[in-house]
Coordinates of C-alpha atoms in Angstrom, one line a residue:
M1 CA 135.6 139.4 142.5
V2 CA 132.8 137.2 143.5
R3 CA 130.4 138.9 141.1
R4 CA 132.7 139.0 138.3
V5 CA 133.3 135.2 138.3
A6 CA 129.3 134.4 138.9
V7 CA 128.2 136.1 135.5
P8 CA 130.6 133.8 133.4
L9 CA 129.8 130.8 135.4
T10 CA 126.0 131.2 135.2
V11 CA 126.4 131.6 131.2
T12 CA 128.4 128.5 131.2
L13 CA 125.8 126.7 132.9
L14 CA 123.1 128.0 130.6
V15 CA 125.2 127.0 127.7
C16 CA 125.8 123.8 128.9
G17 CA 122.0 123.1 129.6
C18 CA 121.2 124.4 126.1
A19 CA 123.8 122.1 124.6
A20 CA 122.4 119.0 126.7
Q21 CA 118.9 119.8 125.5
Q22 CA 120.1 120.0 121.7
K23 CA 121.6 116.8 122.0
S24 CA 118.5 115.0 123.6
A25 CA 116.2 116.6 120.8
V26 CA 118.1 114.8 118.1
G27 CA 119.0 111.7 120.3
P28 CA 117.2 109.4 121.7
A29 CA 113.9 111.1 120.5
A30 CA 115.1 111.1 116.8
P31 CA 117.7 108.4 116.1
G32 CA 119.6 108.9 113.1
V33 CA 118.9 112.9 113.1
T34 CA 121.2 115.6 113.6
D35 CA 121.0 119.2 113.0
T36 CA 122.6 118.5 109.7
T37 CA 121.6 114.9 108.4
I38 CA 119.2 112.3 108.4
K39 CA 120.4 108.8 108.0
V40 CA 118.6 106.1 106.1
G41 CA 119.2 102.6 104.5
G42 CA 117.3 100.0 102.7
V43 CA 116.6 96.3 102.5
L44 CA 116.6 94.8 99.0
T45 CA 116.5 91.4 97.4
K46 CA 120.1 91.8 95.8
T47 CA 120.6 87.8 95.3
S48 CA 118.2 85.0 95.1
A49 CA 118.3 81.3 94.0
S50 CA 115.8 82.1 91.3
G51 CA 118.0 84.9 90.0
Y52 CA 115.3 87.5 91.0
S53 CA 117.2 90.7 91.9
T54 CA 115.8 94.4 93.0
K55 CA 119.4 95.6 93.5
D56 CA 118.7 98.4 91.1
A57 CA 116.4 100.2 93.8
E58 CA 119.4 101.1 95.4
I59 CA 120.6 103.4 92.4
G60 CA 116.9 104.8 92.2
A61 CA 117.0 106.0 95.7
K62 CA 120.4 107.6 95.8
A63 CA 119.7 109.6 92.5
R64 CA 116.9 111.0 94.3
F65 CA 118.5 111.7 97.6
E66 CA 121.6 113.2 95.6
R67 CA 119.2 115.7 94.0
A68 CA 118.0 116.4 97.5
N69 CA 121.1 117.0 98.7
A70 CA 122.3 119.0 96.0
E71 CA 119.3 121.5 96.5
G72 CA 120.3 121.8 100.2
G73 CA 118.5 119.0 101.8
V74 CA 115.3 118.9 103.6
H75 CA 114.9 121.8 106.3
G76 CA 118.5 122.0 106.1
R77 CA 119.2 118.5 106.6
K78 CA 120.9 116.3 103.8
I79 CA 120.0 112.6 103.6
E80 CA 123.0 110.2 104.7
F81 CA 122.1 107.2 102.7
V82 CA 124.0 104.3 103.9
G83 CA 123.0 101.6 101.2
A84 CA 120.8 98.8 101.2
E85 CA 121.3 95.4 102.8
D86 CA 120.7 91.8 101.0
D87 CA 117.7 89.8 102.3
G88 CA 118.6 87.1 99.8
Q89 CA 114.9 86.8 99.4
D90 CA 114.7 84.9 103.0
A91 CA 112.4 86.4 105.5
A92 CA 114.8 85.9 108.3
K93 CA 117.5 87.4 106.6
G94 CA 115.3 90.6 105.8
D95 CA 114.3 90.6 109.6
A96 CA 118.0 90.5 110.6
A97 CA 118.9 93.4 108.2
A98 CA 116.3 95.6 109.5
K99 CA 117.5 95.0 113.1
K100 CA 121.0 96.0 112.1
L101 CA 120.0 99.2 110.1
V102 CA 118.0 100.2 113.3
Q103 CA 119.9 99.2 116.2
K104 CA 123.5 99.4 114.9
D105 CA 123.5 101.7 112.1
Q106 CA 120.9 103.9 113.7
V107 CA 118.9 104.8 110.8
F108 CA 115.9 107.1 111.0
A109 CA 114.0 105.2 108.1
L110 CA 114.4 102.5 105.9
V111 CA 114.3 103.6 102.3
P112 CA 113.9 101.6 100.1
V113 CA 112.6 98.3 101.1
H114 CA 111.9 96.3 98.0
A115 CA 112.0 92.8 98.7
P116 CA 108.9 90.5 98.0
N117 CA 109.6 88.2 101.3
F118 CA 110.7 91.0 103.4
G119 CA 110.6 89.7 107.2
G120 CA 111.2 92.9 109.2
A121 CA 107.8 94.5 109.1
A122 CA 106.6 93.3 112.6
F123 CA 110.2 94.5 114.1
L124 CA 109.9 97.9 112.3
E125 CA 106.2 98.3 113.6
Q126 CA 106.8 97.5 117.0
Q127 CA 109.9 100.2 117.0
G128 CA 108.0 102.7 115.4
V129 CA 110.4 102.8 112.5
P130 CA 109.0 104.5 109.0
W131 CA 109.8 102.3 106.0
F132 CA 109.2 102.9 102.2
G133 CA 109.2 100.8 99.2
W134 CA 107.0 98.6 96.8
A135 CA 104.3 97.1 98.8
T136 CA 104.4 93.6 97.2
G137 CA 102.9 91.7 100.0
P138 CA 100.4 91.6 103.1
Q139 CA 103.2 92.6 105.4
W140 CA 102.9 96.4 104.1
C141 CA 99.0 96.4 104.9
G142 CA 97.7 97.5 108.1
T143 CA 100.6 99.2 109.6
R144 CA 101.3 102.8 110.7
T145 CA 105.0 102.7 109.8
G146 CA 105.0 100.9 106.3
F147 CA 104.4 103.4 103.2
G148 CA 104.2 101.6 100.0
Y149 CA 104.5 104.0 97.1
N150 CA 101.7 102.2 95.7
G151 CA 99.8 101.5 98.8
C152 CA 98.8 98.1 100.2
L153 CA 98.4 95.6 97.3
A154 CA 97.1 92.7 99.6
P155 CA 93.7 94.5 101.1
K156 CA 91.2 92.4 103.6
Q157 CA 87.8 91.5 102.2
G158 CA 85.7 94.4 102.1
A159 CA 88.6 97.0 101.6
G160 CA 89.2 98.6 98.5
S161 CA 91.0 96.6 95.6
Q162 CA 92.6 97.7 92.4
T163 CA 90.8 98.1 89.2
W164 CA 93.4 100.2 87.0
W165 CA 95.2 97.0 85.4
G166 CA 91.7 95.6 83.8
S167 CA 90.5 99.1 83.2
Q168 CA 93.8 100.3 81.3
M169 CA 93.6 96.7 79.4
A170 CA 90.0 97.1 78.5
D171 CA 90.6 100.9 77.2
L172 CA 93.7 99.5 75.3
L173 CA 91.8 96.6 73.7
G174 CA 88.7 98.4 72.9
G175 CA 86.4 97.3 75.9
A176 CA 86.3 94.0 77.9
A177 CA 82.8 92.6 76.5
G178 CA 83.2 89.0 75.3
K179 CA 86.7 88.8 76.4
T180 CA 88.2 86.1 78.6
V181 CA 91.2 86.2 81.0
Y182 CA 93.3 83.3 82.6
V183 CA 95.4 84.3 85.7
Q184 CA 98.7 82.1 86.4
T185 CA 100.5 82.6 89.8
S186 CA 103.1 80.8 91.8
D187 CA 102.3 79.0 95.2
S188 CA 103.9 82.0 97.1
S189 CA 101.5 83.7 99.5
G190 CA 101.9 87.0 97.7
S191 CA 101.4 85.7 94.2
K192 CA 98.4 83.8 95.1
Y193 CA 97.1 87.1 97.0
G194 CA 98.0 89.0 94.0
G195 CA 96.1 86.5 91.6
T196 CA 93.0 87.1 93.5
T197 CA 93.1 91.0 93.8
I198 CA 94.1 91.2 90.0
S199 CA 91.3 88.8 89.0
Q200 CA 88.8 90.8 90.5
S201 CA 90.6 94.0 88.4
F202 CA 89.7 92.4 85.1
T203 CA 86.6 91.0 86.2
A204 CA 85.5 94.7 87.6
A205 CA 86.5 96.0 84.1
G206 CA 84.2 93.6 82.3
F207 CA 86.3 90.6 81.5
K208 CA 85.3 87.0 82.2
L209 CA 87.5 85.0 84.6
V210 CA 88.1 81.7 82.9
G211 CA 90.7 80.3 85.2
V212 CA 93.3 80.9 88.2
N213 CA 96.1 78.6 88.6
S214 CA 98.4 79.0 91.8
G215 CA 100.2 75.6 91.6
L216 CA 103.5 76.7 89.9
P217 CA 106.4 76.3 92.4
A218 CA 107.8 79.5 93.3
A219 CA 111.5 78.5 94.3
A220 CA 112.5 78.0 90.5
P221 CA 110.9 77.7 87.1
P222 CA 109.6 74.3 86.2
P223 CA 111.5 71.7 84.0
D224 CA 108.3 71.1 82.2
W225 CA 105.8 73.9 81.2
L226 CA 103.5 71.5 79.4
P227 CA 101.1 70.8 82.1
Y228 CA 100.6 74.7 82.8
V229 CA 100.4 75.5 79.2
N230 CA 97.6 72.8 78.5
K231 CA 95.5 74.2 81.3
I232 CA 95.5 77.5 79.7
M233 CA 95.0 76.8 76.3
T234 CA 91.8 74.9 77.3
S235 CA 90.5 77.1 79.7
N236 CA 88.0 78.8 77.9
G237 CA 85.6 76.2 76.9
G238 CA 88.4 73.9 75.5
Q239 CA 89.8 77.1 73.7
A240 CA 92.6 79.4 74.8
P241 CA 91.5 82.8 76.6
D242 CA 92.1 86.1 75.2
I243 CA 94.5 87.3 77.9
V244 CA 96.9 85.5 79.9
V245 CA 97.9 87.4 83.2
S246 CA 101.0 86.3 84.8
V247 CA 101.5 87.3 88.4
I248 CA 105.2 85.7 88.8
A249 CA 108.0 87.4 90.2
G250 CA 111.1 86.8 88.0
T251 CA 112.0 87.0 84.4
K252 CA 113.0 83.5 84.1
F253 CA 109.6 82.5 85.0
N254 CA 107.8 84.5 82.4
V255 CA 110.3 83.6 79.6
G256 CA 109.7 80.1 80.4
L257 CA 105.7 80.4 80.4
Y258 CA 105.8 82.8 77.3
S259 CA 107.9 80.9 75.1
A260 CA 106.1 77.5 76.1
L261 CA 102.8 79.4 75.2
K262 CA 104.1 80.5 72.0
R263 CA 105.3 77.3 70.9
A264 CA 101.8 76.0 71.5
G265 CA 100.3 78.4 69.1
Y266 CA 98.8 80.9 71.6
Q267 CA 97.6 83.9 69.7
G268 CA 96.3 86.1 72.6
V269 CA 97.5 88.8 75.0
L270 CA 100.1 88.2 77.5
T271 CA 100.5 90.7 80.4
D272 CA 102.5 90.9 83.7
A273 CA 103.9 93.3 86.2
T274 CA 107.7 92.9 85.8
S275 CA 108.9 92.3 82.5
Y276 CA 109.2 96.0 81.8
D277 CA 112.9 95.7 82.3
A278 CA 115.3 96.9 79.7
A279 CA 118.1 94.7 80.8
I280 CA 116.2 91.8 78.9
L281 CA 116.5 93.3 75.7
K282 CA 120.2 92.3 76.0
D283 CA 119.4 88.7 75.9
Q284 CA 118.0 87.6 72.5
A285 CA 115.8 84.5 73.5
S286 CA 114.4 86.6 76.5
A287 CA 113.6 89.4 74.0
Q288 CA 112.0 87.3 71.7
A289 CA 109.8 85.5 74.4
L290 CA 108.5 88.7 75.6
E291 CA 108.0 90.5 72.3
G292 CA 104.3 91.7 72.4
V293 CA 103.8 91.2 76.0
I294 CA 102.3 94.1 77.8
A295 CA 103.7 94.9 81.2
A296 CA 101.9 96.9 84.0
P297 CA 104.3 99.0 85.9
M298 CA 102.8 101.4 88.7
F299 CA 105.0 104.3 87.5
E300 CA 105.1 106.2 84.5
P301 CA 107.2 104.7 81.6
F302 CA 110.7 105.9 81.1
E303 CA 109.6 106.4 77.5
S304 CA 107.1 108.9 78.3
T305 CA 107.6 112.5 77.6
A306 CA 106.4 113.8 80.9
P307 CA 108.9 116.2 82.7
E308 CA 108.7 114.1 85.8
I309 CA 110.6 111.3 83.8
A310 CA 113.2 113.6 82.3
R311 CA 114.2 114.7 85.7
L312 CA 114.5 111.0 86.8
K313 CA 116.6 110.2 84.2
Q314 CA 118.9 113.3 84.6
D315 CA 119.2 112.3 88.4
V316 CA 120.1 108.8 87.6
E317 CA 122.7 110.0 85.0
Q318 CA 124.3 112.1 87.8
V319 CA 125.0 109.2 90.2
S320 CA 125.1 106.4 87.6
P321 CA 126.1 107.3 84.2
G322 CA 125.0 104.8 81.5
A323 CA 122.7 102.8 84.0
V324 CA 120.1 100.6 82.7
L325 CA 116.7 102.0 83.7
T326 CA 114.6 99.1 85.5
Q327 CA 111.3 99.0 87.2
H328 CA 113.4 98.4 90.3
L329 CA 115.2 101.4 89.8
A330 CA 112.1 103.5 89.4
I331 CA 110.7 101.8 92.3
G332 CA 113.7 103.3 94.7
Y333 CA 113.5 106.5 93.1
W334 CA 109.7 107.1 93.8
S335 CA 110.0 105.6 97.2
A336 CA 112.6 108.0 98.1
D337 CA 110.6 110.7 96.4
I338 CA 107.6 110.0 98.6
F339 CA 109.8 109.9 101.7
L340 CA 111.3 113.3 101.1
D341 CA 107.9 114.8 100.5
M342 CA 106.7 113.4 104.0
L343 CA 109.8 114.9 105.6
N344 CA 109.3 118.3 104.1
K345 CA 105.6 118.3 105.0
T346 CA 106.8 117.4 108.8
G347 CA 109.0 120.3 109.3
K348 CA 112.4 121.1 110.8
D349 CA 111.3 119.6 114.5
L350 CA 111.7 116.1 113.3
T351 CA 111.0 113.2 115.3
R352 CA 109.8 109.8 114.4
E353 CA 106.4 110.4 116.1
K354 CA 105.8 113.6 114.4
F355 CA 106.7 112.0 110.9
L356 CA 104.4 109.3 111.3
A357 CA 101.9 111.8 112.6
T358 CA 102.3 113.5 109.3
G359 CA 102.2 110.4 107.2
N360 CA 99.1 109.3 108.8
G361 CA 97.3 112.6 109.2
D362 CA 95.4 112.9 105.8
Y363 CA 98.6 112.9 103.9
L364 CA 98.2 113.4 100.0
Y365 CA 101.0 113.7 97.5
E366 CA 100.2 113.5 93.7
N367 CA 102.9 113.2 91.1
A368 CA 102.7 112.4 87.3
G369 CA 105.5 109.9 88.0
F370 CA 103.7 107.3 90.2
G371 CA 100.1 108.8 90.5
R372 CA 99.0 109.6 93.9
I373 CA 99.2 108.2 97.3
Q374 CA 96.9 108.9 100.2
Y375 CA 97.6 107.8 104.0
P376 CA 96.1 106.4 106.1
K377 CA 93.8 105.1 103.5
D378 CA 96.4 103.5 101.7
H379 CA 97.5 101.3 104.7
S380 CA 94.9 99.2 103.5
E381 CA 94.4 99.4 100.1
P382 CA 96.3 100.2 96.6
N383 CA 96.7 103.6 95.4
G384 CA 94.9 102.5 92.2
C385 CA 97.4 103.8 89.6
G386 CA 99.2 102.4 86.8
A387 CA 100.4 102.4 83.2
L388 CA 100.8 99.9 80.4
V389 CA 103.9 99.4 78.3
K390 CA 104.3 97.1 75.3
L391 CA 107.5 95.3 73.9
E392 CA 107.2 95.7 70.1
N393 CA 109.8 95.1 67.5
G394 CA 112.4 94.8 70.2
A395 CA 111.6 98.1 71.9
F396 CA 109.4 99.4 74.6
Q397 CA 106.3 101.5 73.7
V398 CA 103.9 103.3 76.0
A399 CA 100.6 101.7 75.5
K400 CA 98.8 103.6 78.1
S401 CA 100.1 106.5 80.5
M402 CA 99.9 106.7 84.1
K403 CA 96.1 106.8 85.1
C404 CA 94.6 106.4 88.6
F405 CA 91.0 104.4 88.8
D406 CA 88.6 104.2 91.7
N407 CA 89.0 101.0 93.9
V408 CA 86.1 98.6 94.3
P409 CA 85.5 96.5 97.6
L410 CA 87.6 93.1 97.7
K411 CA 85.1 90.3 97.4

């Protein structure tokens, strides 16, 4: 009798021990991970005083995650997307949102993070929590946990700095020789830093820089654009420059600046990184102000015939029929795509430590949708890829398809 009882008791103990081991493998060692799911959530600037919003990134990420789930997930685990918190373009709120997602919601990673003033970077780095999104500021640079889909846009002096924008514009305009450029930024740290790197992108391509103005308030468009317009219109030895580059976050700012420049008789090229947004076409005044503007997205335009873009459109239509395709939507989509690729390359035995080791261990991913990303190199410099889109006769057209260029050391 004793022997007949001992065998099942031993088996029971072994089963209990195994179950305990399984729980620990997906417990403290891998928050947000079970045998069948991986929990993620994001932080976006859904609302702000200036009207700037990145809320569409949530649609893009969800669309990519839903396709991954429909295909069986990653190594048998489906993505449990809890949605995105709103930081209101406030660094403190962004920090609080990151802490909520990690400490309360117990997410494995933050995807997407698309907030210009994101304040949760230090916390995530300290906790070893991966985060993916649009690297719009210095908080993305020099980390081991932050993976901008476009690398680091705020490299330190001596690190690689992008040349793609200036190079693409030079190709589009038939060369840079003899052509002048003026750069307008706001007084935010991210905008001013962008002014420095983008200015060098144009000079590296052969353009002559005739001015950089960072005096524009970032909180709201100025009541009078004339002082800024006067500086621009006389920056080239008393004449207007050939190209005006706007490094300002927000359609309202660019609409105001471009309208004022056109009223002043400006005939040159206007370009920025944010005006590629189909939503603006619904407003006649905005569409008129942005007519002829060349936007510089760091992904392949929606008007492209590339199969990767056709797939993006299909994925978005599945989760949000009739959704307007915006830059922010694409950024959410491609951030999620890179996260999924990194998950796949990490393998089934998933912990944050193993995931970060994959991402920081000679990681390379190329996709015609956004170019290429290489880590750990791109923790300290941009990926060097981008496209150009022109608004012409009320419709966006691909001016230059996605292309990657070599970076140059930032001066």
